[in-house]
Amino acid sequence: MFSIRVVLVCLTAGTGLVDAVCYLGMGHVLVANMTGNVVFLGFALAGAKGFSIASFLVAIAAFLAGAATGGRLSVELGQTRRRWLVAASGLEAALVAAAAIATAAGALGPTGAARFGVIALLGAGTGLQNATVRRLAIADLTTTVLTLTITGLAADSSLGGGNNPRAGRRLVSVTAMLVGGLAGGLLMLNEGFTTTLWVLAGLFAVVAAGFAAFAEDPAPEAAG
């Protein structure tokens, strides 16, 4: 399982990058963290300034479409794990690359109505990612959600009366997303929106290659 875990850590870093692109580049919208989007949608409905109802609705709808696609892929291709994981991760990389190409060509962008296309492409990709990782079911490597991971670090610690199960893996997961967010923030602030999208597309291509290389490891463990 070690090799698959390394690929999932890279995917976790990608989550930090993708939300840096969206939050810093297109306003207060997220594409990987639907909890945040639902809360932000509530703020927007309440009339808070700086929050776009349309952006959140597009992000949530695209995420749902991507998750449904990911579920379908796991059903159709799940019997051969390498084929399934490469197809899912390759499709996510293609969606991000499409966003980068369209942005570079001027068809999409970070502002106005053009941003909805970028949000939709990235949201569909992260929905696909979540459905795939959920089916893979490796504990504490969800790649997009850290609330339970951080809770587990404290609740299962010696101070919490536990025996620190998977503490190293949990710390790596948190660190990976932090590094991804840091890298995404630096890229957005210094290199710009389109360049950050290209870097993100490259990272997801590496993830797809990693699944192609390592996806025949033993069957995944149950989440816990």
Coordinates of C-alpha atoms in Angstrom, one line a residue:
M1 CA 0.0 0.0 0.0
F2 CA 3.0 2.3 0.4
S3 CA 3.1 3.4 -3.2
I4 CA -0.6 4.1 -3.4
R5 CA -0.3 6.2 -0.3
V6 CA 2.5 8.3 -1.8
V7 CA 0.2 9.0 -4.8
L8 CA -2.6 10.0 -2.5
V9 CA -0.3 12.4 -0.6
C10 CA 0.5 14.1 -3.9
L11 CA -3.3 14.3 -4.6
T12 CA -3.8 15.9 -1.2
A13 CA -1.2 18.5 -2.1
G14 CA -3.1 19.1 -5.3
T15 CA -6.2 19.9 -3.3
G16 CA -4.4 22.7 -1.6
L17 CA -3.3 24.0 -5.0
V18 CA -6.7 23.8 -6.6
D19 CA -8.5 25.6 -3.8
A20 CA -5.7 28.3 -3.9
V21 CA -6.5 28.8 -7.6
C22 CA -10.2 29.2 -6.9
Y23 CA -10.3 31.0 -3.6
L24 CA -7.5 33.5 -4.4
G25 CA -8.2 33.7 -8.2
M26 CA -12.0 33.7 -8.4
G27 CA -13.3 35.0 -5.1
H28 CA -14.5 33.1 -2.0
V29 CA -15.3 29.9 -4.0
L30 CA -13.9 26.4 -3.3
V31 CA -14.1 23.4 -5.6
A32 CA -12.7 20.7 -3.2
N33 CA -14.3 21.7 0.1
M34 CA -18.1 21.5 -0.3
T35 CA -18.6 22.2 3.4
G36 CA -17.1 25.6 2.8
N37 CA -19.2 26.2 -0.3
V38 CA -22.4 25.4 1.5
V39 CA -21.6 27.8 4.4
F40 CA -20.5 30.5 1.9
L41 CA -23.7 30.0 0.0
G42 CA -25.6 30.7 3.2
F43 CA -23.6 33.9 3.6
A44 CA -24.4 34.9 0.1
L45 CA -28.1 34.2 0.5
A46 CA -28.0 36.4 3.7
G47 CA -26.7 39.3 1.5
A48 CA -23.0 39.3 2.6
K49 CA -20.8 41.2 0.2
G50 CA -18.1 39.4 -1.7
F51 CA -19.9 36.1 -2.1
S52 CA -21.4 35.0 -5.4
I53 CA -24.5 32.7 -5.2
A54 CA -23.9 31.7 -8.8
S55 CA -20.3 30.6 -8.2
F56 CA -21.3 28.4 -5.3
L57 CA -24.1 26.8 -7.2
V58 CA -21.9 26.1 -10.2
A59 CA -19.2 24.6 -7.9
I60 CA -21.6 22.3 -6.1
A61 CA -23.4 21.2 -9.2
A62 CA -20.1 20.5 -11.0
F63 CA -18.8 18.6 -8.0
L64 CA -22.0 16.4 -7.9
A65 CA -21.6 15.7 -11.6
G66 CA -18.0 14.7 -11.2
A67 CA -18.8 12.5 -8.2
A68 CA -21.5 10.7 -10.1
T69 CA -19.1 10.1 -12.9
G70 CA -16.5 8.9 -10.5
G71 CA -19.0 6.5 -9.0
R72 CA -19.9 5.2 -12.4
L73 CA -16.3 4.7 -13.3
S74 CA -15.7 2.7 -10.1
V75 CA -18.7 0.4 -11.0
E76 CA -17.7 -0.1 -14.7
L77 CA -13.9 -0.3 -14.3
G78 CA -13.4 -1.2 -10.6
Q79 CA -12.7 -4.9 -11.3
T80 CA -9.3 -3.8 -12.6
R81 CA -8.0 -1.3 -10.2
R82 CA -5.2 0.1 -12.4
R83 CA -7.6 0.7 -15.3
W84 CA -10.1 2.4 -12.9
L85 CA -7.7 4.6 -11.1
V86 CA -5.8 5.7 -14.2
A87 CA -9.1 6.5 -16.0
A88 CA -10.4 8.5 -13.1
S89 CA -7.2 10.4 -12.4
G90 CA -6.5 10.9 -16.1
L91 CA -9.9 12.4 -16.6
E92 CA -9.3 14.8 -13.7
A93 CA -6.0 15.8 -15.2
A94 CA -7.7 16.4 -18.5
L95 CA -10.4 18.6 -17.0
V96 CA -7.7 20.7 -15.3
A97 CA -5.7 20.9 -18.5
A98 CA -8.8 21.9 -20.4
A99 CA -9.3 24.8 -17.9
A100 CA -5.6 25.8 -18.4
I101 CA -5.9 25.7 -22.2
A102 CA -9.1 27.6 -22.3
T103 CA -7.8 30.2 -20.0
A104 CA -4.6 30.6 -22.0
A105 CA -6.6 31.0 -25.1
G106 CA -8.8 33.6 -23.5
A107 CA -12.0 31.6 -23.7
L108 CA -12.2 31.3 -19.9
G109 CA -10.7 33.3 -17.1
P110 CA -10.8 34.2 -13.4
T111 CA -13.4 37.0 -13.7
G112 CA -16.9 37.6 -15.0
A113 CA -19.0 34.9 -16.5
A114 CA -15.8 33.2 -17.9
R115 CA -14.9 32.1 -14.4
F116 CA -17.9 29.8 -14.2
G117 CA -16.4 27.5 -16.9
V118 CA -13.2 27.2 -14.8
I119 CA -15.2 26.5 -11.6
A120 CA -17.2 23.9 -13.4
L121 CA -14.1 22.1 -14.9
L122 CA -12.2 22.1 -11.6
G123 CA -15.3 21.3 -9.5
A124 CA -16.1 18.2 -11.7
G125 CA -12.5 17.1 -11.3
T126 CA -12.5 17.3 -7.6
G127 CA -15.9 15.5 -7.4
L128 CA -14.5 12.7 -9.5
Q129 CA -11.5 12.6 -7.2
N130 CA -13.6 12.4 -4.1
A131 CA -15.7 9.6 -5.4
T132 CA -12.6 7.7 -6.4
V133 CA -10.7 8.1 -3.2
R134 CA -13.9 7.3 -1.2
R135 CA -14.2 3.9 -3.1
L136 CA -10.4 3.3 -2.6
A137 CA -11.0 3.7 1.2
I138 CA -7.5 4.2 2.7
A139 CA -7.9 5.5 6.2
D140 CA -6.9 9.1 6.9
L141 CA -6.0 9.8 3.2
T142 CA -9.2 11.3 1.9
T143 CA -7.2 13.9 0.0
T144 CA -9.7 16.7 0.4
V145 CA -11.1 16.8 3.9
L146 CA -8.9 17.2 7.0
T147 CA -11.5 17.9 9.8
L148 CA -11.8 14.2 10.8
T149 CA -8.0 13.7 10.3
I150 CA -7.1 16.5 12.7
T151 CA -9.8 15.4 15.1
G152 CA -8.3 11.9 15.1
L153 CA -4.9 13.3 15.8
A154 CA -6.2 14.8 19.1
A155 CA -8.9 12.4 20.1
D156 CA -6.8 9.3 19.5
S157 CA -3.6 10.8 21.0
S158 CA -2.1 9.8 24.4
L159 CA -3.7 13.0 25.9
G160 CA -7.1 11.8 24.6
G161 CA -6.6 8.4 26.1
G162 CA -5.7 6.7 22.8
N163 CA -2.6 5.0 21.4
N164 CA -1.9 7.4 18.5
P165 CA -3.0 5.2 15.6
R166 CA -1.8 6.3 12.1
A167 CA -0.5 9.5 13.6
G168 CA 2.3 9.7 11.1
R169 CA 0.0 9.3 8.2
R170 CA -2.4 11.9 9.5
L171 CA 0.4 14.4 10.0
V172 CA 1.6 13.8 6.5
S173 CA -1.9 14.3 5.1
V174 CA -2.2 17.7 6.9
T175 CA 1.3 18.7 5.9
A176 CA 0.7 17.8 2.2
M177 CA -2.4 20.0 2.0
L178 CA -0.6 22.8 3.8
V179 CA 2.3 22.6 1.3
G180 CA -0.1 22.5 -1.6
G181 CA -1.9 25.6 -0.3
L182 CA 1.4 27.3 0.3
A183 CA 2.7 26.4 -3.2
G184 CA -0.6 27.5 -4.7
G185 CA -0.6 30.8 -2.9
L186 CA 3.0 31.5 -4.0
L187 CA 2.2 30.7 -7.6
M188 CA -1.0 32.7 -7.6
L189 CA 0.7 35.8 -6.1
N190 CA 3.9 35.6 -8.1
E191 CA 3.1 33.8 -11.4
G192 CA -0.6 34.2 -11.9
F193 CA -3.7 32.3 -12.6
T194 CA -2.9 30.5 -15.9
T195 CA 0.5 29.4 -14.8
T196 CA -0.9 28.0 -11.6
L197 CA -3.5 26.0 -13.6
W198 CA -0.7 24.5 -15.7
V199 CA 1.3 23.5 -12.7
L200 CA -1.9 21.9 -11.3
A201 CA -2.6 20.0 -14.5
G202 CA 1.0 18.7 -14.4
L203 CA 0.6 17.5 -10.9
F204 CA -2.6 15.6 -11.7
A205 CA -0.8 14.1 -14.7
V206 CA 1.9 12.8 -12.3
V207 CA -0.8 11.4 -10.1
A208 CA -2.3 9.5 -13.0
A209 CA 1.2 8.2 -13.9
G210 CA 1.6 7.1 -10.3
F211 CA -1.6 5.2 -10.3
A212 CA -0.5 3.5 -13.6
A213 CA 2.7 2.4 -11.9
F214 CA 1.4 1.4 -8.5
A215 CA -2.3 0.5 -8.8
E216 CA -1.8 -3.3 -8.6
D217 CA -0.8 -3.2 -5.0
P218 CA -2.8 -5.4 -2.5
A219 CA -6.5 -4.6 -2.1
P220 CA -7.3 -1.4 -0.2
E221 CA -7.8 -1.4 3.5
A222 CA -11.1 -0.4 5.1
A223 CA -11.4 3.2 6.2
G224 CA -11.3 3.6 10.0

